mmCIF file of N, CA, C and O in Angstrom:
data_model
loop_
_atom_site.group_PDB
_atom_site.id
_atom_site.type_symbol
_atom_site.label_atom_id
_atom_site.label_comp_id
_atom_site.label_asym_id
_atom_site.label_seq_id
_atom_site.Cartn_x
_atom_site.Cartn_y
_atom_site.Cartn_z
ATOM 1 N N ALA A 1 59.083 61.683 33.870
ATOM 2 C CA ALA A 1 58.966 60.444 34.541
ATOM 3 C C ALA A 1 57.469 60.146 34.915
ATOM 4 O O ALA A 1 56.798 59.262 34.801
ATOM 5 N N GLU A 2 56.734 61.696 35.454
ATOM 6 C CA GLU A 2 55.492 61.401 35.613
ATOM 7 C C GLU A 2 54.664 61.244 34.543
ATOM 8 O O GLU A 2 53.512 60.501 34.515
ATOM 9 N N LEU A 3 54.840 61.759 33.427
ATOM 10 C CA LEU A 3 54.282 61.534 32.076
ATOM 11 C C LEU A 3 54.347 60.042 31.776
ATOM 12 O O LEU A 3 53.300 59.578 31.396
ATOM 13 N N ALA A 4 55.362 59.441 31.723
ATOM 14 C CA ALA A 4 55.569 58.157 31.441
ATOM 15 C C ALA A 4 54.451 57.371 32.261
ATOM 16 O O ALA A 4 54.118 56.167 32.005
ATOM 17 N N GLU A 5 54.723 57.652 33.628
ATOM 18 C CA GLU A 5 53.794 56.935 34.668
ATOM 19 C C GLU A 5 52.409 57.158 34.349
ATOM 20 O O GLU A 5 51.654 55.805 34.464
ATOM 21 N N SER A 6 52.009 58.296 33.948
ATOM 22 C CA SER A 6 50.498 58.009 33.640
ATOM 23 C C SER A 6 50.120 57.655 32.455
ATOM 24 O O SER A 6 49.137 57.071 32.013
ATOM 25 N N LYS A 7 51.190 57.591 31.571
ATOM 26 C CA LYS A 7 50.925 57.003 30.260
ATOM 27 C C LYS A 7 50.922 55.340 30.353
ATOM 28 O O LYS A 7 49.929 54.607 29.851
ATOM 29 N N LEU A 8 51.700 54.957 31.173
ATOM 30 C CA LEU A 8 51.729 53.549 31.516
ATOM 31 C C LEU A 8 50.378 53.269 31.984
ATOM 32 O O LEU A 8 49.810 52.193 32.155
ATOM 33 N N LYS A 9 49.919 54.077 33.060
ATOM 34 C CA LYS A 9 48.903 53.822 33.984
ATOM 35 C C LYS A 9 47.700 53.629 32.810
ATOM 36 O O LYS A 9 46.759 52.750 32.813
ATOM 37 N N GLY A 10 47.644 54.654 32.017
ATOM 38 C CA GLY A 10 46.461 54.623 31.051
ATOM 39 C C GLY A 10 46.486 53.228 29.904
ATOM 40 O O GLY A 10 45.487 52.676 29.959
ATOM 41 N N ILE A 11 47.857 53.024 29.753
ATOM 42 C CA ILE A 11 48.037 51.663 29.043
ATOM 43 C C ILE A 11 47.438 50.602 29.780
ATOM 44 O O ILE A 11 46.904 49.538 29.335
ATOM 45 N N GLU A 12 47.741 50.399 30.887
ATOM 46 C CA GLU A 12 47.438 49.372 31.916
ATOM 47 C C GLU A 12 45.949 49.251 32.013
ATOM 48 O O GLU A 12 45.209 48.348 31.886
ATOM 49 N N GLU A 13 45.353 50.267 32.232
ATOM 50 C CA GLU A 13 43.729 50.465 32.100
ATOM 51 C C GLU A 13 43.043 50.168 30.874
ATOM 52 O O GLU A 13 42.275 49.341 30.822
ATOM 53 N N GLU A 14 43.905 50.380 29.875
ATOM 54 C CA GLU A 14 43.295 50.045 28.652
ATOM 55 C C GLU A 14 43.449 48.354 28.345
ATOM 56 O O GLU A 14 42.492 47.962 27.815
ATOM 57 N N LEU A 15 44.544 47.926 28.763
ATOM 58 C CA LEU A 15 44.709 46.447 28.766
ATOM 59 C C LEU A 15 43.710 45.740 29.684
ATOM 60 O O LEU A 15 43.289 44.751 29.192
ATOM 61 N N GLU A 16 43.360 46.514 30.779
ATOM 62 C CA GLU A 16 42.542 45.840 31.736
ATOM 63 C C GLU A 16 41.020 45.641 30.866
ATOM 64 O O GLU A 16 40.112 44.803 30.734
ATOM 65 N N THR A 17 40.754 46.979 30.240
ATOM 66 C CA THR A 17 39.464 46.887 29.605
ATOM 67 C C THR A 17 39.532 46.033 28.327
ATOM 68 O O THR A 17 38.504 45.190 28.243
ATOM 69 N N VAL A 18 40.483 45.783 27.741
ATOM 70 C CA VAL A 18 40.527 44.853 26.737
ATOM 71 C C VAL A 18 40.506 43.439 27.139
ATOM 72 O O VAL A 18 39.785 42.718 26.668
ATOM 73 N N GLY A 19 41.088 43.201 28.415
ATOM 74 C CA GLY A 19 41.008 41.898 29.051
ATOM 75 C C GLY A 19 39.653 41.676 29.489
ATOM 76 O O GLY A 19 38.877 40.441 29.128
ATOM 77 N N GLU A 20 38.839 42.475 29.815
ATOM 78 C CA GLU A 20 37.589 42.379 30.205
ATOM 79 C C GLU A 20 36.667 42.062 29.025
ATOM 80 O O GLU A 20 35.597 41.337 29.088
ATOM 81 N N ASN A 21 37.052 43.115 27.865
ATOM 82 C CA ASN A 21 36.234 42.748 26.449
ATOM 83 C C ASN A 21 36.545 41.171 26.170
ATOM 84 O O ASN A 21 35.338 40.696 25.492
ATOM 85 N N MET A 22 37.756 40.994 26.271
ATOM 86 C CA MET A 22 37.885 39.597 25.792
ATOM 87 C C MET A 22 37.129 38.585 26.606
ATOM 88 O O MET A 22 36.719 37.410 26.163
ATOM 89 N N LYS A 23 37.155 38.740 27.641
ATOM 90 C CA LYS A 23 36.337 37.760 28.614
ATOM 91 C C LYS A 23 34.895 37.687 28.413
ATOM 92 O O LYS A 23 34.395 36.666 28.023
ATOM 93 N N GLN A 24 34.296 38.989 28.228
ATOM 94 C CA GLN A 24 32.956 39.082 27.533
ATOM 95 C C GLN A 24 32.823 38.243 26.190
ATOM 96 O O GLN A 24 31.815 37.730 25.971
ATOM 97 N N LEU A 25 33.624 38.653 25.192
ATOM 98 C CA LEU A 25 33.558 38.142 23.959
ATOM 99 C C LEU A 25 33.724 36.383 23.844
ATOM 100 O O LEU A 25 32.825 35.671 23.346
ATOM 101 N N GLU A 26 34.478 35.799 24.973
ATOM 102 C CA GLU A 26 34.723 34.513 25.235
ATOM 103 C C GLU A 26 33.356 33.966 25.567
ATOM 104 O O GLU A 26 32.985 32.840 25.216
ATOM 105 N N LYS A 27 32.747 34.633 26.806
ATOM 106 C CA LYS A 27 31.403 34.419 27.356
ATOM 107 C C LYS A 27 30.417 34.160 26.100
ATOM 108 O O LYS A 27 29.586 33.246 26.058
ATOM 109 N N ALA A 28 30.408 35.139 25.381
ATOM 110 C CA ALA A 28 29.315 35.193 24.448
ATOM 111 C C ALA A 28 29.599 34.250 23.185
ATOM 112 O O ALA A 28 28.635 33.579 22.699
ATOM 113 N N ALA A 29 30.939 34.028 22.698
ATOM 114 C CA ALA A 29 31.190 33.010 21.888
ATOM 115 C C ALA A 29 30.943 31.513 22.546
ATOM 116 O O ALA A 29 30.390 30.708 21.832
ATOM 117 N N GLU A 30 30.891 31.215 23.802
ATOM 118 C CA GLU A 30 30.678 29.913 24.255
ATOM 119 C C GLU A 30 29.091 29.817 24.348
ATOM 120 O O GLU A 30 28.733 28.656 23.821
ATOM 121 N N LYS A 31 28.334 30.817 24.673
ATOM 122 C CA LYS A 31 26.892 30.930 24.642
ATOM 123 C C LYS A 31 26.346 30.745 23.190
ATOM 124 O O LYS A 31 25.566 29.650 22.847
ATOM 125 N N ALA A 32 27.144 31.215 22.077
ATOM 126 C CA ALA A 32 26.734 31.131 20.725
ATOM 127 C C ALA A 32 26.924 29.733 20.310
ATOM 128 O O ALA A 32 26.261 28.938 19.547
ATOM 129 N N LEU A 33 27.990 29.152 20.787
ATOM 130 C CA LEU A 33 28.437 27.612 20.588
ATOM 131 C C LEU A 33 27.545 26.792 21.266
ATOM 132 O O LEU A 33 26.991 25.856 20.418
ATOM 133 N N GLU A 34 27.096 27.092 22.246
ATOM 134 C CA GLU A 34 26.216 26.196 22.900
ATOM 135 C C GLU A 34 24.841 26.336 22.128
ATOM 136 O O GLU A 34 24.106 25.198 21.989
ATOM 137 N N ARG A 35 24.145 27.351 22.030
ATOM 138 C CA ARG A 35 23.142 27.745 20.981
ATOM 139 C C ARG A 35 23.155 26.949 19.675
ATOM 140 O O ARG A 35 22.405 26.258 19.184
ATOM 141 N N GLU A 36 24.291 26.982 18.846
ATOM 142 C CA GLU A 36 24.575 26.358 17.998
ATOM 143 C C GLU A 36 24.295 24.877 17.978
ATOM 144 O O GLU A 36 23.835 24.192 17.217
ATOM 145 N N GLU A 37 24.997 24.311 19.002
ATOM 146 C CA GLU A 37 24.965 22.790 19.154
ATOM 147 C C GLU A 37 23.525 22.354 19.469
ATOM 148 O O GLU A 37 22.944 21.208 18.950
ATOM 149 N N LYS A 38 22.779 23.042 20.274
ATOM 150 C CA LYS A 38 21.260 22.899 20.714
ATOM 151 C C LYS A 38 20.605 23.027 19.461
ATOM 152 O O LYS A 38 19.706 21.825 18.998
ATOM 153 N N LEU A 39 20.705 23.897 18.564
ATOM 154 C CA LEU A 39 20.113 23.962 17.057
ATOM 155 C C LEU A 39 20.312 22.858 16.239
ATOM 156 O O LEU A 39 19.426 22.312 15.445
ATOM 157 N N VAL A 40 21.741 22.688 16.141
ATOM 158 C CA VAL A 40 22.245 21.515 15.345
ATOM 159 C C VAL A 40 21.418 20.126 15.819
ATOM 160 O O VAL A 40 20.875 19.277 14.883
ATOM 161 N N GLU A 41 21.265 19.908 17.018
ATOM 162 C CA GLU A 41 20.630 18.855 17.635
ATOM 163 C C GLU A 41 19.112 18.940 17.207
ATOM 164 O O GLU A 41 18.537 17.756 16.887
ATOM 165 N N LYS A 42 18.594 19.838 17.424
ATOM 166 C CA LYS A 42 17.020 20.132 17.067
ATOM 167 C C LYS A 42 16.879 19.939 15.552
ATOM 168 O O LYS A 42 15.926 19.277 15.331
ATOM 169 N N ILE A 43 17.923 20.427 14.665
ATOM 170 C CA ILE A 43 17.746 20.083 13.252
ATOM 171 C C ILE A 43 17.891 18.663 13.094
ATOM 172 O O ILE A 43 16.940 17.980 12.384
ATOM 173 N N PHE A 44 18.800 17.766 13.883
ATOM 174 C CA PHE A 44 18.806 16.272 13.524
ATOM 175 C C PHE A 44 17.620 15.707 14.068
ATOM 176 O O PHE A 44 17.011 14.586 13.325
ATOM 177 N N SER A 45 16.897 16.253 15.105
ATOM 178 C CA SER A 45 15.739 15.550 15.783
ATOM 179 C C SER A 45 14.636 15.665 14.816
ATOM 180 O O SER A 45 13.937 14.979 14.184
ATOM 181 N N LEU A 46 14.530 17.021 14.381
ATOM 182 C CA LEU A 46 13.471 17.454 13.016
ATOM 183 C C LEU A 46 13.496 16.609 11.901
ATOM 184 O O LEU A 46 12.501 15.962 11.296
ATOM 185 N N GLN A 47 14.861 16.323 11.468
ATOM 186 C CA GLN A 47 15.073 15.466 10.259
ATOM 187 C C GLN A 47 14.731 14.071 10.370
ATOM 188 O O GLN A 47 13.841 13.631 9.640
ATOM 189 N N ASN A 48 14.896 13.716 11.580
ATOM 190 C CA ASN A 48 14.551 12.146 11.945
ATOM 191 C C ASN A 48 12.661 12.083 12.003
ATOM 192 O O ASN A 48 12.323 11.200 11.536
ATOM 193 N N LYS A 49 12.168 12.992 12.874
ATOM 194 C CA LYS A 49 10.972 13.162 12.697
ATOM 195 C C LYS A 49 10.302 13.205 11.325
ATOM 196 O O LYS A 49 9.258 12.458 11.175
ATOM 197 N N TYR A 50 11.092 13.891 10.514
ATOM 198 C CA TYR A 50 10.434 14.164 9.270
ATOM 199 C C TYR A 50 10.436 12.894 8.415
ATOM 200 O O TYR A 50 9.682 12.609 7.782
ATOM 201 N N LYS A 51 11.698 11.961 8.518
ATOM 202 C CA LYS A 51 11.691 11.010 7.832
ATOM 203 C C LYS A 51 10.805 9.719 8.207
ATOM 204 O O LYS A 51 10.278 9.061 7.568
ATOM 205 N N ILE A 52 10.551 9.843 9.557
ATOM 206 C CA ILE A 52 9.515 8.916 10.181
ATOM 207 C C ILE A 52 8.138 9.369 9.939
ATOM 208 O O ILE A 52 7.414 8.368 9.200
ATOM 209 N N THR A 53 7.792 10.713 9.636
ATOM 210 C CA THR A 53 6.289 10.816 9.257
ATOM 211 C C THR A 53 6.533 10.506 7.716
ATOM 212 O O THR A 53 5.291 10.020 7.229
ATOM 213 N N GLU A 54 7.456 10.787 6.977
ATOM 214 C CA GLU A 54 7.173 10.422 5.690
ATOM 215 C C GLU A 54 7.052 8.995 5.374
ATOM 216 O O GLU A 54 6.416 8.815 4.548
ATOM 217 N N ALA A 55 7.994 8.118 5.994
ATOM 218 C CA ALA A 55 7.789 6.724 5.899
ATOM 219 C C ALA A 55 6.299 6.265 6.138
ATOM 220 O O ALA A 55 5.809 5.403 5.629
ATOM 221 N N ARG A 56 5.750 6.890 7.372
ATOM 222 C CA ARG A 56 4.405 6.424 7.727
ATOM 223 C C ARG A 56 3.440 7.065 6.899
ATOM 224 O O ARG A 56 2.387 6.401 6.672
ATOM 225 N N PHE A 57 3.610 8.212 6.096
ATOM 226 C CA PHE A 57 2.872 8.392 5.083
ATOM 227 C C PHE A 57 2.600 7.747 4.062
ATOM 228 O O PHE A 57 1.692 7.238 3.376
ATOM 229 N N GLU A 58 3.947 7.281 3.587
ATOM 230 C CA GLU A 58 3.912 6.287 2.313
ATOM 231 C C GLU A 58 3.407 4.904 2.679
ATOM 232 O O GLU A 58 2.672 4.245 1.882
ATOM 233 N N TYR A 59 3.332 4.497 3.934
ATOM 234 C CA TYR A 59 2.958 3.389 4.513
ATOM 235 C C TYR A 59 1.471 3.305 4.377
ATOM 236 O O TYR A 59 0.536 2.657 3.763
ATOM 237 N N GLY A 60 0.798 4.743 4.762
ATOM 238 C CA GLY A 60 -0.655 5.034 4.828
ATOM 239 C C GLY A 60 -1.109 4.680 3.629
ATOM 240 O O GLY A 60 -1.954 4.514 3.142
ATOM 241 N N GLU A 61 -0.105 5.671 2.556
ATOM 242 C CA GLU A 61 -0.852 5.579 1.284
ATOM 243 C C GLU A 61 -0.890 4.061 0.597
ATOM 244 O O GLU A 61 -1.804 3.911 -0.201
ATOM 245 N N MET A 62 0.201 3.387 0.950
ATOM 246 C CA MET A 62 -0.014 2.089 0.067
ATOM 247 C C MET A 62 -1.155 1.220 0.704
ATOM 248 O O MET A 62 -1.894 0.568 0.145
ATOM 249 N N ASN A 63 -1.317 1.678 2.277
ATOM 250 C CA ASN A 63 -2.566 1.045 2.690
ATOM 251 C C ASN A 63 -3.888 1.254 2.138
ATOM 252 O O ASN A 63 -4.967 0.583 1.774
ATOM 253 N N ILE A 64 -4.055 2.454 2.051
ATOM 254 C CA ILE A 64 -5.293 3.056 1.059
ATOM 255 C C ILE A 64 -5.468 2.601 -0.161
ATOM 256 O O ILE A 64 -6.277 2.151 -0.705
ATOM 257 N N THR A 65 -4.171 2.215 -1.135
ATOM 258 C CA THR A 65 -4.186 1.678 -2.275
ATOM 259 C C THR A 65 -4.688 0.389 -2.130
ATOM 260 O O THR A 65 -5.606 -0.119 -3.046
ATOM 261 N N LYS A 66 -4.384 -0.340 -1.185
ATOM 262 C CA LYS A 66 -4.277 -2.020 -0.859
ATOM 263 C C LYS A 66 -5.929 -2.023 -0.555
ATOM 264 O O LYS A 66 -6.835 -2.845 -1.085
ATOM 265 N N LEU A 67 -6.565 -1.042 0.280
ATOM 266 C CA LEU A 67 -7.830 -1.083 0.858
ATOM 267 C C LEU A 67 -9.087 -0.569 -0.419
ATOM 268 O O LEU A 67 -9.915 -1.297 -0.684
ATOM 269 N N ASN A 68 -8.480 0.060 -1.347
ATOM 270 C CA ASN A 68 -9.385 0.635 -2.512
ATOM 271 C C ASN A 68 -9.543 -0.583 -3.442
ATOM 272 O O ASN A 68 -10.449 -0.883 -3.801
ATOM 273 N N GLN A 69 -8.315 -1.303 -3.538
ATOM 274 C CA GLN A 69 -8.288 -2.464 -4.292
ATOM 275 C C GLN A 69 -9.048 -3.547 -3.754
ATOM 276 O O GLN A 69 -9.991 -4.200 -4.445
ATOM 277 N N ARG A 70 -9.187 -3.625 -2.642
ATOM 278 C CA ARG A 70 -10.012 -4.666 -1.667
ATOM 279 C C ARG A 70 -11.558 -4.298 -1.866
ATOM 280 O O ARG A 70 -12.208 -5.194 -2.210
ATOM 281 N N ILE A 71 -11.802 -2.815 -1.847
ATOM 282 C CA ILE A 71 -13.051 -2.545 -1.954
ATOM 283 C C ILE A 71 -13.842 -2.659 -3.391
ATOM 284 O O ILE A 71 -14.846 -3.075 -3.578
ATOM 285 N N ASP A 72 -12.833 -2.599 -4.132
ATOM 286 C CA ASP A 72 -12.975 -2.950 -5.667
ATOM 287 C C ASP A 72 -13.438 -4.291 -5.877
ATOM 288 O O ASP A 72 -14.590 -4.601 -6.662
ATOM 289 N N ASP A 73 -12.695 -5.135 -5.441
ATOM 290 C CA ASP A 73 -12.688 -6.798 -5.501
ATOM 291 C C ASP A 73 -14.069 -7.013 -4.886
ATOM 292 O O ASP A 73 -14.937 -7.798 -5.262
ATOM 293 N N ILE A 74 -14.211 -6.437 -3.773
ATOM 294 C CA ILE A 74 -15.569 -6.752 -3.050
ATOM 295 C C ILE A 74 -16.768 -6.339 -3.730
ATOM 296 O O ILE A 74 -17.725 -7.045 -3.878
ATOM 297 N N GLU A 75 -16.846 -5.376 -4.264
ATOM 298 C CA GLU A 75 -17.873 -4.649 -5.230
ATOM 299 C C GLU A 75 -18.211 -5.536 -6.293
ATOM 300 O O GLU A 75 -19.203 -5.812 -6.638
ATOM 301 N N ASP A 76 -17.127 -6.072 -6.889
ATOM 302 C CA ASP A 76 -17.078 -6.877 -8.098
ATOM 303 C C ASP A 76 -17.793 -8.278 -7.737
ATOM 304 O O ASP A 76 -18.662 -8.938 -8.420
ATOM 305 N N GLU A 77 -17.458 -8.621 -6.568
ATOM 306 C CA GLU A 77 -17.908 -10.173 -6.008
ATOM 307 C C GLU A 77 -19.525 -9.856 -5.663
ATOM 308 O O GLU A 77 -20.308 -10.650 -5.989
ATOM 309 N N ILE A 78 -19.779 -8.845 -5.138
ATOM 310 C CA ILE A 78 -21.293 -8.506 -4.796
ATOM 311 C C ILE A 78 -22.028 -8.311 -5.983
ATOM 312 O O ILE A 78 -23.091 -8.914 -6.171
ATOM 313 N N TYR A 79 -21.443 -7.758 -7.089
ATOM 314 C CA TYR A 79 -22.060 -7.718 -8.357
ATOM 315 C C TYR A 79 -22.173 -8.930 -9.097
ATOM 316 O O TYR A 79 -23.467 -9.573 -9.438
ATOM 317 N N ARG A 80 -21.078 -9.823 -9.116
ATOM 318 C CA ARG A 80 -21.383 -11.358 -9.413
ATOM 319 C C ARG A 80 -22.438 -11.961 -8.625
ATOM 320 O O ARG A 80 -23.390 -12.746 -9.110
ATOM 321 N N GLU A 81 -22.459 -11.903 -7.267
ATOM 322 C CA GLU A 81 -23.545 -12.590 -6.510
ATOM 323 C C GLU A 81 -24.893 -12.029 -6.912
ATOM 324 O O GLU A 81 -25.804 -12.898 -6.856
ATOM 325 N N LYS A 82 -25.050 -10.899 -6.993
ATOM 326 C CA LYS A 82 -26.271 -10.203 -7.430
ATOM 327 C C LYS A 82 -27.006 -10.805 -8.893
ATOM 328 O O LYS A 82 -28.082 -11.218 -9.171
ATOM 329 N N LEU A 83 -25.960 -11.033 -9.665
ATOM 330 C CA LEU A 83 -26.291 -11.616 -10.878
ATOM 331 C C LEU A 83 -26.666 -13.433 -11.042
ATOM 332 O O LEU A 83 -27.915 -13.549 -11.704
ATOM 333 N N LYS A 84 -25.982 -13.707 -9.867
ATOM 334 C CA LYS A 84 -26.544 -15.161 -9.546
ATOM 335 C C LYS A 84 -27.783 -15.303 -9.042
ATOM 336 O O LYS A 84 -28.687 -16.044 -9.296
ATOM 337 N N VAL A 85 -27.943 -14.479 -7.937
ATOM 338 C CA VAL A 85 -29.380 -14.304 -7.313
ATOM 339 C C VAL A 85 -30.631 -14.036 -8.079
ATOM 340 O O VAL A 85 -31.621 -14.644 -8.492
ATOM 341 N N LYS A 86 -30.127 -13.067 -9.383
ATOM 342 C CA LYS A 86 -31.028 -12.746 -10.402
ATOM 343 C C LYS A 86 -31.501 -13.987 -11.146
ATOM 344 O O LYS A 86 -32.735 -14.223 -11.511
ATOM 345 N N LYS A 87 -30.338 -14.552 -11.643
ATOM 346 C CA LYS A 87 -30.475 -15.730 -12.615
ATOM 347 C C LYS A 87 -31.304 -16.992 -11.804
ATOM 348 O O LYS A 87 -32.660 -17.368 -12.294
ATOM 349 N N CYS A 88 -31.151 -17.124 -10.377
ATOM 350 C CA CYS A 88 -31.817 -18.046 -9.699
ATOM 351 C C CYS A 88 -33.395 -17.468 -9.469
ATOM 352 O O CYS A 88 -34.208 -18.300 -9.727
ATOM 353 N N SER A 89 -33.461 -16.080 -9.341
ATOM 354 C CA SER A 89 -34.896 -15.658 -9.255
ATOM 355 C C SER A 89 -35.607 -15.972 -10.578
ATOM 356 O O SER A 89 -36.806 -16.283 -10.556
ATOM 357 N N ASP A 90 -35.104 -15.588 -11.745
ATOM 358 C CA ASP A 90 -35.695 -15.797 -12.836
ATOM 359 C C ASP A 90 -35.920 -17.348 -13.215
ATOM 360 O O ASP A 90 -37.082 -17.322 -13.793
ATOM 361 N N GLU A 91 -35.144 -18.367 -12.951
ATOM 362 C CA GLU A 91 -35.417 -19.461 -13.126
ATOM 363 C C GLU A 91 -36.712 -19.863 -12.306
ATOM 364 O O GLU A 91 -37.395 -20.747 -12.503
ATOM 365 N N LEU A 92 -36.530 -19.705 -10.997
ATOM 366 C CA LEU A 92 -37.994 -19.746 -10.071
ATOM 367 C C LEU A 92 -39.188 -19.197 -10.811
ATOM 368 O O LEU A 92 -40.009 -19.776 -10.790
ATOM 369 N N ASP A 93 -38.994 -18.064 -11.051
ATOM 370 C CA ASP A 93 -40.279 -17.384 -11.683
ATOM 371 C C ASP A 93 -40.593 -18.261 -13.088
ATOM 372 O O ASP A 93 -41.827 -18.595 -13.357
ATOM 373 N N ASP A 94 -39.710 -18.760 -13.900
ATOM 374 C CA ASP A 94 -40.034 -19.464 -14.900
ATOM 375 C C ASP A 94 -40.486 -20.868 -14.427
ATOM 376 O O ASP A 94 -41.398 -21.384 -14.988
ATOM 377 N N THR A 95 -39.887 -21.527 -13.652
ATOM 378 C CA THR A 95 -40.605 -22.711 -12.982
ATOM 379 C C THR A 95 -41.898 -22.586 -12.575
ATOM 380 O O THR A 95 -42.865 -23.458 -12.783
ATOM 381 N N PHE A 96 -42.341 -21.387 -11.849
ATOM 382 C CA PHE A 96 -43.607 -21.292 -11.146
ATOM 383 C C PHE A 96 -44.622 -20.956 -12.278
ATOM 384 O O PHE A 96 -45.809 -21.498 -12.308
ATOM 385 N N ASP A 97 -44.044 -20.392 -13.272
ATOM 386 C CA ASP A 97 -44.835 -19.844 -14.627
ATOM 387 C C ASP A 97 -45.285 -21.237 -15.250
ATOM 388 O O ASP A 97 -46.382 -21.522 -15.597
ATOM 389 N N ASP A 98 -44.197 -22.303 -15.350
ATOM 390 C CA ASP A 98 -44.324 -23.654 -15.895
ATOM 391 C C ASP A 98 -45.370 -24.348 -15.362
ATOM 392 O O ASP A 98 -46.418 -24.831 -15.822
ATOM 393 N N MET A 99 -45.083 -24.335 -13.883
ATOM 394 C CA MET A 99 -46.058 -25.115 -13.237
ATOM 395 C C MET A 99 -47.537 -24.400 -13.184
ATOM 396 O O MET A 99 -48.589 -25.382 -13.212
ATOM 397 N N ILE A 100 -47.685 -23.198 -13.121
ATOM 398 C CA ILE A 100 -49.131 -22.811 -13.363
ATOM 399 C C ILE A 100 -49.655 -23.079 -14.657
ATOM 400 O O ILE A 100 -50.932 -23.522 -14.454
ATOM 401 N N THR A 101 -48.934 -22.829 -15.723
ATOM 402 C CA THR A 101 -49.520 -23.092 -16.971
ATOM 403 C C THR A 101 -49.821 -24.560 -17.257
ATOM 404 O O THR A 101 -50.776 -24.973 -17.820
ATOM 405 N N ASN A 102 -48.932 -25.421 -16.673
ATOM 406 C CA ASN A 102 -48.959 -27.057 -16.969
ATOM 407 C C ASN A 102 -49.797 -27.773 -16.101
ATOM 408 O O ASN A 102 -50.295 -28.990 -16.266
ATOM 409 N N TYR A 103 -50.191 -27.162 -14.791
ATOM 410 C CA TYR A 103 -50.874 -28.067 -14.093
ATOM 411 C C TYR A 103 -52.088 -27.505 -13.311
ATOM 412 O O TYR A 103 -52.861 -26.800 -13.232
#
């Protein structure tokens, strides 16, 4: 009887230890789940930030392309205006030369 009682006591202690281990494992599992949820939220947040950044980058690229085209157009316009000024200057030179030689 004493032997059975000591075995029973040993089994009860083992059960108590197993119960404590279970509680610790449950707490660890809860903490791991909380960390996982936070990480999932962080991943979604980073994905959204990435999408926004990517959209801003594409928009910036489009603006750069438009601005470069505008610069090219303005440079072409400046060149055409310079040609007009040169033509007027040449005509004035010819007119002054005519005036000097003829008068």
